[in-house]
Amino acid sequence: MKKADAFEFYRRLAEADPAPETELDYRNPYTLLVAVALSAQATDVSVNKATKALFEEVDNPQAMVALGEQELRRHIRTIGLYNTKAKNVIALSEQLIRDHGGAVPADRAALEALPGVGRKTANVVMNVAFGAPTIAVDTHIFRVGNRTGLARGKTPLAVELKLEKATPAPFLSHAHHWLILHGRYVCKARKPECWRCIVADLCAFKPKTPPPTAAAA
């Protein structure tokens, strides 16, 4: 996608949603970190349901360690891979206490050193909690980047690096959210809803999906 088209792409997304936010519920950087770690291979909706009662009881690593792995499993048992995730959350909480005084570091390397925290999780926390211009490439952003031609790549890291170059500076802070929301609700995996897409004319995807009535006819 040409630079001018990329600028217009983001400009329209920004005009439609000037202040996008994560759909994960959280109270502070620590609960955000936990929520994002729990969201791997799970929907934000399912994570929010599981953490509603949890975060009323626990909102810091000390309280999480005191809660214990068994009780944490009870809270998150409706989420996929909950046994492994519970073990990782307790372990990362212990490491935060030991290495960072209980605070969530605003550094990618330090975040990725935590149990169960990969580059995507670290990027989300840096962006949402600390305002860093990072782009966390999940399945939605990977799809949108490749499908639209905005940033094509064979791996999430390749797409992330291309997006960082293709995204104009004024839009970097919110790019992560705009692309996720666009992929989640418009540029869907099975059938993109091109007929109501505000950037369809800038997108390389062909042929464009027709409206349901036209498709039926």
C-alpha positions as CSV (number, residue, x, y, z in Angstrom):
1,M,0.0,0.0,0.0
2,K,1.3,3.4,-0.9
3,K,2.2,5.9,1.8
4,A,-0.6,8.3,0.9
5,D,-3.1,5.4,1.0
6,A,-1.8,4.2,4.3
7,F,-2.3,7.6,5.8
8,E,-5.8,7.8,4.4
9,F,-6.5,4.3,5.7
10,Y,-5.7,5.3,9.3
11,R,-7.2,8.7,9.0
12,R,-10.6,7.1,8.2
13,L,-10.3,4.6,11.1
14,A,-9.4,7.4,13.4
15,E,-12.3,9.6,12.3
16,A,-14.7,6.7,12.9
17,D,-13.2,5.9,16.3
18,P,-11.0,8.7,17.7
19,A,-10.2,7.0,21.0
20,P,-10.2,3.2,20.6
21,E,-9.6,1.1,23.7
22,T,-8.9,-2.5,24.6
23,E,-11.9,-4.6,25.1
24,L,-10.3,-6.4,28.0
25,D,-11.4,-5.3,31.5
26,Y,-8.6,-4.2,33.8
27,R,-7.9,-2.0,36.8
28,N,-4.2,-1.2,36.6
29,P,-1.0,-2.4,34.7
30,Y,-0.9,-5.6,36.7
31,T,-4.5,-6.7,36.0
32,L,-4.0,-5.7,32.4
33,L,-0.9,-8.0,32.2
34,V,-2.9,-10.9,33.8
35,A,-5.9,-10.3,31.5
36,V,-3.7,-10.3,28.3
37,A,-1.8,-13.4,29.4
38,L,-5.2,-15.1,30.0
39,S,-6.5,-14.0,26.6
40,A,-4.1,-16.3,24.6
41,Q,-6.3,-18.6,22.5
42,A,-9.4,-17.2,24.3
43,T,-11.9,-14.4,23.6
44,D,-11.8,-11.1,25.4
45,V,-15.5,-11.8,26.4
46,S,-14.6,-15.1,28.1
47,V,-11.6,-13.5,29.9
48,N,-13.7,-10.6,31.2
49,K,-16.3,-13.0,32.6
50,A,-13.6,-15.0,34.3
51,T,-11.7,-12.0,35.7
52,K,-14.7,-10.0,36.9
53,A,-14.8,-11.6,40.4
54,L,-11.1,-12.3,40.4
55,F,-10.1,-8.6,40.0
56,E,-12.5,-7.6,42.7
57,E,-10.4,-9.8,45.0
58,V,-7.0,-9.5,43.5
59,D,-5.4,-6.5,41.8
60,N,-1.6,-6.9,42.6
61,P,1.0,-9.6,42.5
62,Q,1.2,-10.0,46.3
63,A,-2.5,-10.7,46.5
64,M,-2.3,-13.1,43.6
65,V,0.5,-15.1,45.2
66,A,-1.6,-15.2,48.5
67,L,-4.6,-16.4,46.5
68,G,-2.6,-19.4,45.3
69,E,-2.7,-21.4,42.1
70,Q,-5.5,-23.7,43.1
71,E,-7.9,-20.9,43.9
72,L,-6.8,-19.0,40.7
73,R,-7.7,-22.1,38.7
74,R,-11.2,-22.1,40.2
75,H,-11.6,-18.5,39.0
76,I,-10.4,-19.0,35.4
77,R,-11.5,-22.6,34.8
78,T,-13.9,-21.5,32.0
79,I,-10.9,-20.2,29.9
80,G,-8.9,-22.6,27.7
81,L,-5.6,-23.8,29.0
82,Y,-6.5,-22.6,32.4
83,N,-4.1,-25.0,34.3
84,T,-1.0,-23.7,32.4
85,K,-2.2,-20.1,32.6
86,A,-2.8,-20.3,36.4
87,K,0.7,-21.7,36.9
88,N,2.2,-18.9,34.7
89,V,0.2,-16.1,36.4
90,I,1.4,-17.2,39.9
91,A,5.0,-17.5,38.6
92,L,5.0,-14.1,36.9
93,S,3.5,-12.6,40.0
94,E,6.3,-14.0,42.1
95,Q,8.9,-12.8,39.6
96,L,7.4,-9.3,39.7
97,I,7.7,-9.2,43.4
98,R,11.2,-10.6,43.4
99,D,12.7,-8.6,40.5
100,H,10.5,-5.4,40.2
101,G,9.2,-4.6,43.6
102,G,5.8,-5.8,42.6
103,A,5.5,-3.3,39.7
104,V,4.9,-4.1,36.1
105,P,8.0,-3.0,34.1
106,A,7.5,-0.7,31.1
107,D,10.2,-2.6,29.1
108,R,9.6,-5.3,26.5
109,A,12.6,-7.4,27.4
110,A,11.7,-7.4,31.1
111,L,8.1,-8.2,30.3
112,E,9.1,-11.1,27.9
113,A,11.3,-12.5,30.7
114,L,8.1,-13.2,32.7
115,P,6.6,-16.7,32.6
116,G,3.9,-17.0,29.9
117,V,4.5,-13.5,28.5
118,G,5.5,-13.3,24.8
119,R,6.1,-10.4,22.5
120,K,2.4,-9.9,21.7
121,T,1.5,-9.7,25.4
122,A,4.4,-7.4,26.1
123,N,3.4,-5.1,23.3
124,V,-0.2,-4.9,24.4
125,V,0.9,-4.0,28.0
126,M,3.4,-1.4,26.8
127,N,0.9,0.2,24.5
128,V,-2.2,0.2,26.8
129,A,-0.6,0.7,30.2
130,F,2.3,2.9,29.3
131,G,1.4,4.5,25.9
132,A,4.3,3.1,23.9
133,P,3.7,3.1,20.1
134,T,3.8,-0.7,19.9
135,I,1.7,-2.9,17.7
136,A,0.8,-6.3,19.0
137,V,0.1,-8.6,16.1
138,D,-2.6,-11.1,16.9
139,T,-4.6,-13.2,14.4
140,H,-6.8,-10.2,13.5
141,I,-3.9,-7.8,12.8
142,F,-2.0,-10.5,10.9
143,R,-5.0,-11.0,8.7
144,V,-5.8,-7.3,8.2
145,G,-2.1,-6.5,7.4
146,N,-1.9,-9.2,4.8
147,R,-5.3,-9.0,3.3
148,T,-5.4,-5.2,2.8
149,G,-1.8,-5.0,1.6
150,L,-1.0,-2.6,4.4
151,A,1.8,-4.9,5.7
152,R,2.3,-8.3,4.2
153,G,4.4,-10.9,6.0
154,K,4.6,-14.6,6.7
155,T,5.0,-14.3,10.4
156,P,3.5,-12.0,13.1
157,L,7.0,-10.4,13.7
158,A,7.3,-9.7,10.0
159,V,3.9,-8.0,9.9
160,E,4.7,-6.1,13.1
161,L,7.9,-4.7,11.7
162,K,6.3,-3.7,8.4
163,L,3.3,-2.1,10.2
164,E,5.7,0.0,12.3
165,K,7.2,1.3,9.0
166,A,3.9,1.7,7.2
167,T,2.0,3.4,10.0
168,P,2.3,7.2,9.9
169,A,3.6,8.6,13.2
170,P,0.4,10.4,14.2
171,F,-1.5,7.1,14.2
172,L,1.1,4.8,15.9
173,S,-0.3,5.0,19.4
174,H,-3.8,3.8,18.5
175,A,-2.9,1.7,15.4
176,H,-3.0,-1.6,17.4
177,H,-6.6,-1.0,18.5
178,W,-7.9,0.3,15.2
179,L,-6.5,-2.8,13.4
180,I,-7.8,-5.3,15.9
181,L,-11.3,-3.8,16.0
182,H,-11.4,-3.6,12.2
183,G,-10.4,-7.2,12.0
184,R,-12.7,-8.4,14.7
185,Y,-15.9,-6.6,13.5
186,V,-15.5,-5.8,9.8
187,C,-12.5,-7.6,8.1
188,K,-13.6,-10.9,9.5
189,A,-11.7,-14.2,8.9
190,R,-14.3,-16.2,7.0
191,K,-16.1,-13.4,5.2
192,P,-14.9,-9.8,5.3
193,E,-17.8,-7.4,5.3
194,C,-16.4,-5.3,2.4
195,W,-19.8,-3.7,1.7
196,R,-19.6,-1.7,4.9
197,C,-15.9,-1.2,5.1
198,I,-14.8,2.4,5.3
199,V,-11.4,1.6,3.7
200,A,-12.5,-0.9,1.1
201,D,-11.3,1.3,-1.8
202,L,-7.8,1.4,-0.4
203,C,-7.7,-2.4,0.3
204,A,-6.0,-4.9,-2.0
205,F,-8.4,-7.7,-1.3
206,K,-10.3,-9.0,-4.3
207,P,-13.0,-9.7,-5.1
208,K,-14.7,-7.6,-2.6
209,T,-17.5,-9.4,-0.7
210,P,-21.0,-8.1,-1.8
211,P,-23.8,-7.2,0.6
212,P,-25.8,-10.2,1.9
213,T,-28.9,-9.3,-0.3
214,A,-26.8,-9.0,-3.4
215,A,-25.1,-12.3,-2.7
216,A,-28.4,-14.0,-2.1
217,A,-29.8,-12.6,-5.4
